[in-house]
Amino acid sequence: MEAQNGQMTAYRPFFTQQGRRSYWIAGPCSAETRDQVMRAASGLSNVGIDLFRAGLWKPRTQPGNFEGVGEKGIAWLLEAREAYGMRICTEVASAAHVETVLRAGLDAVWLGARTVASPFAVQAIADALQGSEIAVMVKNPINPDLKLWLGALERIARSGVQHISAIHRGFSVYGKSIYRNPPLWSLPLELKSQHPELALICDASHICGSREELGDIAQQALDLGYDGIHLEVHPQPDTALSDAQQQLDIKQFKNLKNKLIFRDKTSIDSSNKALLESLRRDIDRLDLEIIDALQERMKQAESIGSIKRAINMPLFQAKRWNYIVNQYYSKGRSAGLGDDFIAQFLKALHEESIRQQRQVLHRPDLQVKKSS
Ligand code: PEP
Ligand code: MN
């Protein structure tokens, strides 16, 4: 991402222990009562977390639902910090929220998915954060738009905030899914490849929308090298005023946390390093062979394109394509490739092959045969 001076923004690591263990953020979706906040904080401090969360201002999709207790919940969070010695954070969606939070001295804030989708709102928050030392976490926007996410991070960085991290909470997509917000992993991974120094946290709760897949999603994130996990935890989830279905109780959280395996990014001994390097060289060679094979395949497709042009035949031949598809599925499956991969690969291959054949069909140096 380009900053004003043409330099890429490099984000400071948010966590001092980055790389050695997972960073844990947990707490109720919403702060509801003093008692509920204190019970959640007490239970979570026994399990051990790094940052306690609770929403005070709740962005609800529809009006008439619980919209948060607002400013009065600040005192509960401060009391929880005092009693259990843990850092506290909440969501901010406006400059007024930021001012309240800064006045109270919270340790961190996050920008929610709906807010991040609006550059005006993000800029107003960034302006209000100017000069503050608070840590800021930026969720992905509700829609799968990497530029919007990068733009929000950049706006916050330009306001001088030092400690910035990103939270992946899944995306709102059209169509059915087992997830409330499908993860679309390639998007956060693209963010991470553009900014390896940026801490990336997985909010499994808002991805899943229910308790069932939480462990699976969180483990997938850790397997991919995420820096932290965010989970919603409530002392009595079934009575929660928001997101009741996805919140864990303290015991469930403890069990899940103990089960998850964090992939240590810092330790590698020299013999494994050498082995890894040699396997990577093999992969590089195979990738080059794949490119060569694809080039060869495209050349043949091009020649077929010129025959089709000469005899004025349509590019798409259903029977032939079905044969190719069947061959890919039968060979691909027995080679251990997943159906989703085969489908995506075939789609890409077909589109590229058609694109190249169409170029042949419309090359001006060749005479077009008119149909009679
Ligand atoms: C939340 O964290 O409670 C929240 C509202 O999240 P999101 O912005 O991801 O929907
Ligand atoms: Mn929530």
Tab-separated table of C-alpha atoms and ligand atoms in Angstrom:
chain	number	residue	atom	x	y	z
A	1	MET	CA	0.000	0.000	0.000
A	2	GLU	CA	1.293	3.422	-0.938
A	3	ALA	CA	1.591	6.092	1.708
A	4	GLN	CA	1.598	9.795	0.795
A	5	ASN	CA	5.369	9.886	0.337
A	6	GLY	CA	5.269	6.897	-2.002
A	7	GLN	CA	6.608	4.519	0.671
A	8	MET	CA	4.842	1.326	1.624
A	9	THR	CA	3.355	1.501	5.097
A	10	ALA	CA	5.044	-1.026	7.385
A	11	TYR	CA	2.950	-1.911	10.399
A	12	ARG	CA	4.569	-2.267	13.807
A	13	PRO	CA	4.053	-5.633	15.477
A	14	PHE	CA	1.113	-5.327	17.823
A	15	PHE	CA	2.238	-8.044	20.214
A	16	THR	CA	5.549	-8.403	21.947
A	17	GLN	CA	5.331	-12.206	22.007
A	18	GLN	CA	4.480	-12.359	18.298
A	19	GLY	CA	5.692	-15.545	16.658
A	20	ARG	CA	6.003	-17.649	19.806
A	21	ARG	CA	2.419	-18.222	20.809
A	22	SER	CA	-1.049	-17.152	19.839
A	23	TYR	CA	-2.468	-13.855	21.020
A	24	TRP	CA	-5.887	-14.341	22.611
A	25	ILE	CA	-8.777	-11.902	22.511
A	26	ALA	CA	-12.012	-12.964	24.167
A	27	GLY	CA	-15.072	-11.598	25.886
A	28	PRO	CA	-18.792	-11.152	25.418
A	29	CYS	CA	-20.265	-9.823	22.200
A	30	SER	CA	-21.877	-7.046	24.257
A	31	ALA	CA	-21.383	-5.674	27.722
A	32	GLU	CA	-24.864	-6.168	29.201
A	33	THR	CA	-24.607	-5.649	32.957
A	34	ARG	CA	-21.809	-5.012	35.431
A	35	ASP	CA	-22.281	-8.481	36.828
A	36	GLN	CA	-22.098	-10.149	33.383
A	37	VAL	CA	-18.894	-8.244	32.489
A	38	MET	CA	-17.249	-9.122	35.816
A	39	ARG	CA	-18.186	-12.788	35.560
A	40	ALA	CA	-16.866	-13.016	32.013
A	41	ALA	CA	-13.647	-11.214	32.966
A	42	SER	CA	-13.103	-13.337	36.060
A	43	GLY	CA	-13.601	-16.609	34.148
A	44	LEU	CA	-11.407	-15.512	31.268
A	45	SER	CA	-8.609	-14.274	33.496
A	46	ASN	CA	-8.494	-17.747	35.051
A	47	VAL	CA	-8.194	-19.341	31.618
A	48	GLY	CA	-5.638	-16.732	30.537
A	49	ILE	CA	-6.175	-14.252	27.713
A	50	ASP	CA	-4.327	-11.195	26.440
A	51	LEU	CA	-7.148	-8.803	25.746
A	52	PHE	CA	-10.709	-8.663	27.078
A	53	ARG	CA	-13.376	-7.488	24.634
A	54	ALA	CA	-16.947	-6.295	25.081
A	55	GLY	CA	-19.038	-4.229	22.671
A	56	LEU	CA	-20.618	-1.086	24.150
A	57	TRP	CA	-22.123	0.318	20.970
A	58	LYS	CA	-23.557	-2.477	18.850
A	59	PRO	CA	-23.981	-2.118	15.094
A	60	ARG	CA	-27.159	-4.106	14.469
A	61	THR	CA	-28.316	-4.977	10.988
A	62	GLN	CA	-31.900	-4.246	11.960
A	63	PRO	CA	-33.349	-1.613	14.302
A	64	GLY	CA	-35.202	-2.640	17.427
A	65	ASN	CA	-32.510	-5.066	18.609
A	66	PHE	CA	-30.265	-4.500	21.605
A	67	GLU	CA	-27.928	-1.678	20.588
A	68	GLY	CA	-25.527	-1.802	23.504
A	69	VAL	CA	-25.372	-0.106	26.894
A	70	GLY	CA	-23.165	2.694	25.561
A	71	GLU	CA	-20.894	4.831	27.688
A	72	LYS	CA	-22.068	3.481	31.017
A	73	GLY	CA	-20.352	0.153	30.266
A	74	ILE	CA	-16.940	1.866	30.278
A	75	ALA	CA	-16.897	1.796	34.090
A	76	TRP	CA	-17.492	-1.990	34.033
A	77	LEU	CA	-14.576	-2.553	31.675
A	78	LEU	CA	-12.306	-0.392	33.829
A	79	GLU	CA	-13.389	-2.320	36.893
A	80	ALA	CA	-12.617	-5.622	35.128
A	81	ARG	CA	-9.153	-4.359	34.191
A	82	GLU	CA	-8.522	-3.219	37.744
A	83	ALA	CA	-9.760	-6.475	39.287
A	84	TYR	CA	-8.130	-8.956	36.919
A	85	GLY	CA	-5.199	-7.017	35.503
A	86	MET	CA	-5.989	-7.572	31.859
A	87	ARG	CA	-6.107	-5.230	28.927
A	88	ILE	CA	-9.546	-4.127	27.724
A	89	CYS	CA	-11.015	-3.101	24.386
A	90	THR	CA	-14.288	-2.207	22.690
A	91	GLU	CA	-15.620	-1.313	19.246
A	92	VAL	CA	-15.662	2.288	18.014
A	93	ALA	CA	-17.837	3.397	15.133
A	94	SER	CA	-17.660	7.196	15.390
A	95	ALA	CA	-15.438	10.051	16.509
A	96	ALA	CA	-17.619	10.430	19.611
A	97	HIS	CA	-16.951	6.804	20.566
A	98	VAL	CA	-13.218	7.348	20.119
A	99	GLU	CA	-13.277	10.451	22.332
A	100	THR	CA	-15.117	8.569	25.087
A	101	VAL	CA	-12.724	5.615	24.904
A	102	LEU	CA	-9.605	7.805	24.882
A	103	ARG	CA	-10.866	9.785	27.845
A	104	ALA	CA	-11.402	6.531	29.748
A	105	GLY	CA	-7.958	5.186	28.787
A	106	LEU	CA	-8.916	1.822	27.260
A	107	ASP	CA	-6.011	-0.217	25.919
A	108	ALA	CA	-7.333	-0.973	22.443
A	109	VAL	CA	-10.278	-0.485	20.098
A	110	TRP	CA	-11.522	-2.271	17.025
A	111	LEU	CA	-13.302	-0.974	13.961
A	112	GLY	CA	-16.207	-3.231	13.013
A	113	ALA	CA	-16.862	-4.751	9.602
A	114	ARG	CA	-19.730	-2.408	8.757
A	115	THR	CA	-17.692	0.653	9.716
A	116	VAL	CA	-14.666	-0.425	7.686
A	117	ALA	CA	-16.888	-0.584	4.600
A	118	SER	CA	-17.337	3.216	4.863
A	119	PRO	CA	-14.251	5.346	4.166
A	120	PHE	CA	-16.010	8.446	5.564
A	121	ALA	CA	-16.613	6.716	8.886
A	122	VAL	CA	-13.070	5.309	8.980
A	123	GLN	CA	-11.578	8.730	8.250
A	124	ALA	CA	-13.639	10.372	11.012
A	125	ILE	CA	-12.369	7.716	13.437
A	126	ALA	CA	-8.792	8.089	12.189
A	127	ASP	CA	-8.979	11.872	12.737
A	128	ALA	CA	-10.273	11.369	16.268
A	129	LEU	CA	-7.423	8.912	16.978
A	130	GLN	CA	-4.742	11.381	15.891
A	131	GLY	CA	-1.879	11.495	18.386
A	132	SER	CA	-3.226	8.767	20.663
A	133	GLU	CA	-1.254	5.733	21.818
A	134	ILE	CA	-4.159	3.313	21.835
A	135	ALA	CA	-3.835	0.055	19.849
A	136	VAL	CA	-6.243	-0.277	16.926
A	137	MET	CA	-7.591	-3.440	15.309
A	138	VAL	CA	-9.234	-3.157	11.930
A	139	LYS	CA	-11.737	-5.831	10.963
A	140	ASN	CA	-12.185	-6.741	7.333
A	141	PRO	CA	-15.038	-4.883	5.636
A	142	ILE	CA	-18.298	-6.744	5.389
A	143	ASN	CA	-17.835	-7.161	1.617
A	144	PRO	CA	-14.907	-9.093	0.126
A	145	ASP	CA	-12.896	-6.053	-0.944
A	146	LEU	CA	-9.218	-6.170	-0.026
A	147	LYS	CA	-8.602	-2.579	-1.140
A	148	LEU	CA	-11.222	-1.290	1.255
A	149	TRP	CA	-9.556	-3.183	4.116
A	150	LEU	CA	-6.105	-1.917	3.114
A	151	GLY	CA	-7.510	1.585	2.748
A	152	ALA	CA	-8.923	1.540	6.277
A	153	LEU	CA	-5.620	0.276	7.709
A	154	GLU	CA	-3.798	3.000	5.821
A	155	ARG	CA	-6.142	5.730	7.087
A	156	ILE	CA	-5.519	4.621	10.677
A	157	ALA	CA	-1.754	4.424	10.062
A	158	ARG	CA	-1.705	7.931	8.615
A	159	SER	CA	-3.313	9.285	11.767
A	160	GLY	CA	-0.131	8.302	13.604
A	161	VAL	CA	-1.460	5.237	15.434
A	162	GLN	CA	1.526	2.967	16.145
A	163	HIS	CA	0.027	-0.388	16.994
A	164	ILE	CA	-2.300	-1.605	14.304
A	165	SER	CA	-3.492	-5.110	13.589
A	166	ALA	CA	-6.069	-6.721	11.323
A	167	ILE	CA	-8.972	-8.966	12.273
A	168	HIS	CA	-10.367	-11.423	9.773
A	169	ARG	CA	-14.056	-11.983	10.556
A	170	GLY	CA	-15.286	-13.383	7.253
A	171	PHE	CA	-17.311	-11.782	4.470
A	172	SER	CA	-20.938	-11.294	3.693
A	173	VAL	CA	-21.512	-13.130	0.419
A	174	TYR	CA	-24.577	-13.934	-1.584
A	175	GLY	CA	-25.872	-17.476	-1.423
A	176	LYS	CA	-26.028	-20.245	1.137
A	177	SER	CA	-23.116	-21.237	3.349
A	178	ILE	CA	-22.620	-23.167	6.549
A	179	TYR	CA	-20.881	-20.039	7.836
A	180	ARG	CA	-22.477	-16.776	8.855
A	181	ASN	CA	-19.633	-14.988	7.072
A	182	PRO	CA	-17.598	-17.336	4.851
A	183	PRO	CA	-13.869	-16.953	5.521
A	184	LEU	CA	-12.641	-16.608	1.888
A	185	TRP	CA	-9.121	-17.360	3.149
A	186	SER	CA	-7.326	-16.140	0.033
A	187	LEU	CA	-8.294	-12.550	0.860
A	188	PRO	CA	-6.699	-12.270	4.327
A	189	LEU	CA	-3.734	-14.268	3.019
A	190	GLU	CA	-3.271	-11.708	0.266
A	191	LEU	CA	-3.309	-9.006	2.967
A	192	LYS	CA	-0.661	-10.963	4.883
A	193	SER	CA	1.486	-11.447	1.811
A	194	GLN	CA	1.406	-7.708	1.129
A	195	HIS	CA	2.089	-6.962	4.806
A	196	PRO	CA	3.883	-9.864	6.511
A	197	GLU	CA	4.644	-7.609	9.480
A	198	LEU	CA	0.962	-6.912	10.164
A	199	ALA	CA	-0.491	-9.059	12.954
A	200	LEU	CA	-3.502	-10.975	11.683
A	201	ILE	CA	-6.144	-12.262	14.072
A	202	CYS	CA	-8.930	-14.671	13.252
A	203	ASP	CA	-12.357	-13.804	14.657
A	204	ALA	CA	-13.769	-17.306	14.404
A	205	SER	CA	-17.024	-16.313	16.154
A	206	HIS	CA	-18.231	-13.914	13.476
A	207	ILE	CA	-17.075	-16.233	10.692
A	208	CYS	CA	-19.022	-19.188	12.083
A	209	GLY	CA	-22.126	-17.615	13.583
A	210	SER	CA	-22.573	-20.786	15.631
A	211	ARG	CA	-20.475	-22.850	18.044
A	212	GLU	CA	-20.062	-25.896	15.849
A	213	GLU	CA	-17.258	-24.933	13.480
A	214	LEU	CA	-15.353	-22.583	15.810
A	215	GLY	CA	-12.547	-24.995	16.645
A	216	ASP	CA	-12.103	-25.960	13.054
A	217	ILE	CA	-11.889	-22.372	11.781
A	218	ALA	CA	-9.576	-21.275	14.597
A	219	GLN	CA	-7.265	-24.243	13.974
A	220	GLN	CA	-7.250	-23.530	10.251
A	221	ALA	CA	-6.168	-19.958	10.997
A	222	LEU	CA	-3.359	-21.147	13.276
A	223	ASP	CA	-2.271	-23.719	10.701
A	224	LEU	CA	-1.984	-20.884	8.191
A	225	GLY	CA	0.185	-18.871	10.588
A	226	TYR	CA	-2.281	-16.355	12.015
A	227	ASP	CA	-0.987	-14.432	15.018
A	228	GLY	CA	-4.050	-14.581	17.230
A	229	ILE	CA	-7.568	-15.802	17.829
A	230	HIS	CA	-10.622	-13.774	18.753
A	231	LEU	CA	-13.621	-15.530	20.289
A	232	GLU	CA	-16.836	-14.326	21.840
A	233	VAL	CA	-17.309	-15.720	25.337
A	234	HIS	CA	-20.246	-15.098	27.669
A	235	PRO	CA	-20.878	-16.449	31.180
A	236	GLN	CA	-24.309	-17.667	30.021
A	237	PRO	CA	-24.395	-17.595	26.227
A	238	ASP	CA	-28.007	-18.686	25.882
A	239	THR	CA	-29.196	-15.550	27.650
A	240	ALA	CA	-26.935	-13.196	25.642
A	241	LEU	CA	-28.587	-10.061	24.248
A	242	SER	CA	-26.614	-10.306	20.994
A	243	ASP	CA	-24.997	-13.166	19.058
A	244	ALA	CA	-26.252	-15.791	21.524
A	245	GLN	CA	-25.765	-18.749	19.154
A	246	GLN	CA	-22.066	-18.168	18.538
A	247	GLN	CA	-20.813	-17.385	22.036
A	248	LEU	CA	-19.024	-19.985	24.136
A	249	ASP	CA	-19.290	-20.283	27.892
A	250	ILE	CA	-16.084	-20.110	29.917
A	251	LYS	CA	-15.642	-23.860	30.119
A	252	GLN	CA	-16.165	-24.392	26.399
A	253	PHE	CA	-13.662	-21.609	25.720
A	254	LYS	CA	-11.101	-23.185	28.036
A	255	ASN	CA	-11.491	-26.590	26.350
A	256	LEU	CA	-11.202	-25.126	22.893
A	257	LYS	CA	-8.186	-23.001	23.790
A	258	ASN	CA	-6.410	-26.029	25.254
A	259	LYS	CA	-7.109	-28.087	22.164
A	260	LEU	CA	-5.815	-25.627	19.572
A	261	ILE	CA	-2.266	-26.000	18.304
A	262	PHE	CA	-0.254	-22.867	17.623
A	263	ARG	CA	2.366	-23.161	14.888
A	264	ASP	CA	5.583	-21.636	16.170
A	265	LYS	CA	6.990	-19.324	13.534
A	266	THR	CA	10.353	-18.742	15.158
A	267	SER	CA	11.966	-22.120	15.678
A	268	ILE	CA	13.568	-24.223	12.964
A	269	ASP	CA	16.696	-26.318	13.371
A	270	SER	CA	19.327	-26.549	10.665
A	271	SER	CA	18.608	-30.121	9.447
A	272	ASN	CA	14.891	-29.399	9.025
A	273	LYS	CA	15.799	-26.088	7.418
A	274	ALA	CA	17.932	-27.894	4.834
A	275	LEU	CA	15.196	-30.456	4.225
A	276	LEU	CA	12.610	-27.725	3.795
A	277	GLU	CA	14.834	-25.874	1.357
A	278	SER	CA	15.402	-28.956	-0.749
A	279	LEU	CA	11.674	-29.744	-0.870
A	280	ARG	CA	10.993	-26.144	-1.850
A	281	ARG	CA	13.458	-26.451	-4.704
A	282	ASP	CA	11.485	-29.495	-5.902
A	283	ILE	CA	8.274	-27.495	-5.714
A	284	ASP	CA	9.848	-24.657	-7.704
A	285	ARG	CA	10.980	-27.094	-10.390
A	286	LEU	CA	7.536	-28.724	-10.551
A	287	ASP	CA	5.875	-25.320	-10.791
A	288	LEU	CA	8.082	-24.465	-13.765
A	289	GLU	CA	7.144	-27.785	-15.366
A	290	ILE	CA	3.467	-26.989	-14.842
A	291	ILE	CA	3.968	-23.625	-16.554
A	292	ASP	CA	5.759	-25.329	-19.457
A	293	ALA	CA	2.951	-27.886	-19.790
A	294	LEU	CA	0.368	-25.114	-19.734
A	295	GLN	CA	2.251	-23.185	-22.390
A	296	GLU	CA	2.344	-26.291	-24.560
A	297	ARG	CA	-1.361	-26.870	-23.998
A	298	MET	CA	-2.209	-23.268	-24.913
A	299	LYS	CA	-0.159	-23.543	-28.106
A	300	GLN	CA	-2.219	-26.556	-29.146
A	301	ALA	CA	-5.421	-24.708	-28.243
A	302	GLU	CA	-4.277	-21.828	-30.424
A	303	SER	CA	-3.702	-24.150	-33.388
A	304	ILE	CA	-7.145	-25.621	-32.835
A	305	GLY	CA	-8.436	-22.042	-32.772
A	306	SER	CA	-7.044	-21.365	-36.231
A	307	ILE	CA	-8.684	-24.509	-37.636
A	308	LYS	CA	-11.985	-23.475	-36.056
A	309	ARG	CA	-11.541	-20.069	-37.632
A	310	ALA	CA	-10.788	-21.548	-41.035
A	311	ILE	CA	-13.932	-23.686	-40.996
A	312	ASN	CA	-15.952	-21.071	-39.075
A	313	MET	CA	-16.710	-23.432	-36.216
A	314	PRO	CA	-17.855	-22.171	-32.782
A	315	LEU	CA	-15.146	-22.289	-30.105
A	316	PHE	CA	-17.198	-24.139	-27.549
A	317	GLN	CA	-17.857	-27.770	-28.368
A	318	ALA	CA	-19.932	-29.257	-25.540
A	319	LYS	CA	-19.119	-32.902	-26.232
A	320	ARG	CA	-15.400	-32.280	-26.333
A	321	TRP	CA	-15.474	-30.129	-23.187
A	322	ASN	CA	-17.458	-32.780	-21.293
A	323	TYR	CA	-14.835	-35.335	-22.233
A	324	ILE	CA	-12.078	-33.105	-20.816
A	325	VAL	CA	-14.049	-32.452	-17.635
A	326	ASN	CA	-14.672	-36.154	-17.057
A	327	GLN	CA	-11.030	-36.970	-17.609
A	328	TYR	CA	-9.960	-34.316	-15.077
A	329	TYR	CA	-12.375	-35.589	-12.449
A	330	SER	CA	-11.515	-39.250	-12.848
A	331	LYS	CA	-7.727	-38.753	-13.017
A	332	GLY	CA	-7.708	-35.847	-10.572
A	333	ARG	CA	-9.695	-37.666	-7.914
A	334	SER	CA	-7.494	-40.722	-8.067
A	335	ALA	CA	-4.478	-38.411	-7.739
A	336	GLY	CA	-5.987	-37.136	-4.471
A	337	LEU	CA	-7.151	-33.744	-5.747
A	338	GLY	CA	-10.310	-32.290	-4.208
A	339	ASP	CA	-13.401	-31.657	-6.330
A	340	ASP	CA	-13.370	-27.937	-5.505
A	341	PHE	CA	-9.805	-27.619	-6.726
A	342	ILE	CA	-10.552	-29.526	-9.935
A	343	ALA	CA	-13.603	-27.324	-10.552
A	344	GLN	CA	-11.661	-24.096	-10.019
A	345	PHE	CA	-8.718	-25.280	-12.059
A	346	LEU	CA	-10.962	-26.358	-14.950
A	347	LYS	CA	-12.784	-23.042	-14.888
A	348	ALA	CA	-9.512	-21.106	-15.071
A	349	LEU	CA	-8.105	-23.392	-17.745
A	350	HIS	CA	-11.231	-23.153	-19.860
A	351	GLU	CA	-11.457	-19.381	-19.597
A	352	GLU	CA	-7.810	-18.908	-20.560
A	353	SER	CA	-8.082	-21.377	-23.407
A	354	ILE	CA	-11.178	-19.617	-24.785
A	355	ARG	CA	-9.506	-16.228	-24.378
A	356	GLN	CA	-6.506	-17.384	-26.399
A	357	GLN	CA	-8.656	-19.050	-29.067
A	358	ARG	CA	-10.766	-15.885	-29.396
A	359	GLN	CA	-7.595	-13.902	-30.047
A	360	VAL	CA	-6.892	-16.242	-32.955
A	361	LEU	CA	-10.462	-15.920	-34.190
A	362	HIS	CA	-10.202	-12.127	-34.341
A	363	ARG	CA	-6.596	-11.668	-35.409
A	364	PRO	CA	-6.788	-9.003	-38.125
A	365	ASP	CA	-4.014	-10.570	-40.249
A	366	LEU	CA	-6.183	-13.627	-40.920
A	367	GLN	CA	-9.105	-13.560	-43.317
A	368	VAL	CA	-12.497	-14.129	-41.648
A	369	LYS	CA	-14.625	-16.665	-43.428
A	370	LYS	CA	-18.203	-15.387	-43.630
A	371	SER	CA	-21.019	-17.828	-42.927
A	372	SER	CA	-23.427	-18.224	-45.842
B	1	PEP	C1	-18.410	-7.687	17.129
B	1	PEP	O1	-17.206	-7.933	17.181
B	1	PEP	O2	-19.180	-7.837	18.077
B	1	PEP	C2	-18.976	-7.254	15.838
B	1	PEP	C3	-20.100	-6.560	15.752
B	1	PEP	O3	-18.265	-7.713	14.824
B	1	PEP	P1	-18.336	-7.454	13.232
B	1	PEP	O4	-18.034	-6.016	13.020
B	1	PEP	O5	-17.253	-8.360	12.783
B	1	PEP	O6	-19.689	-7.881	12.757
B	2	MN	MN	-20.832	-10.202	18.098
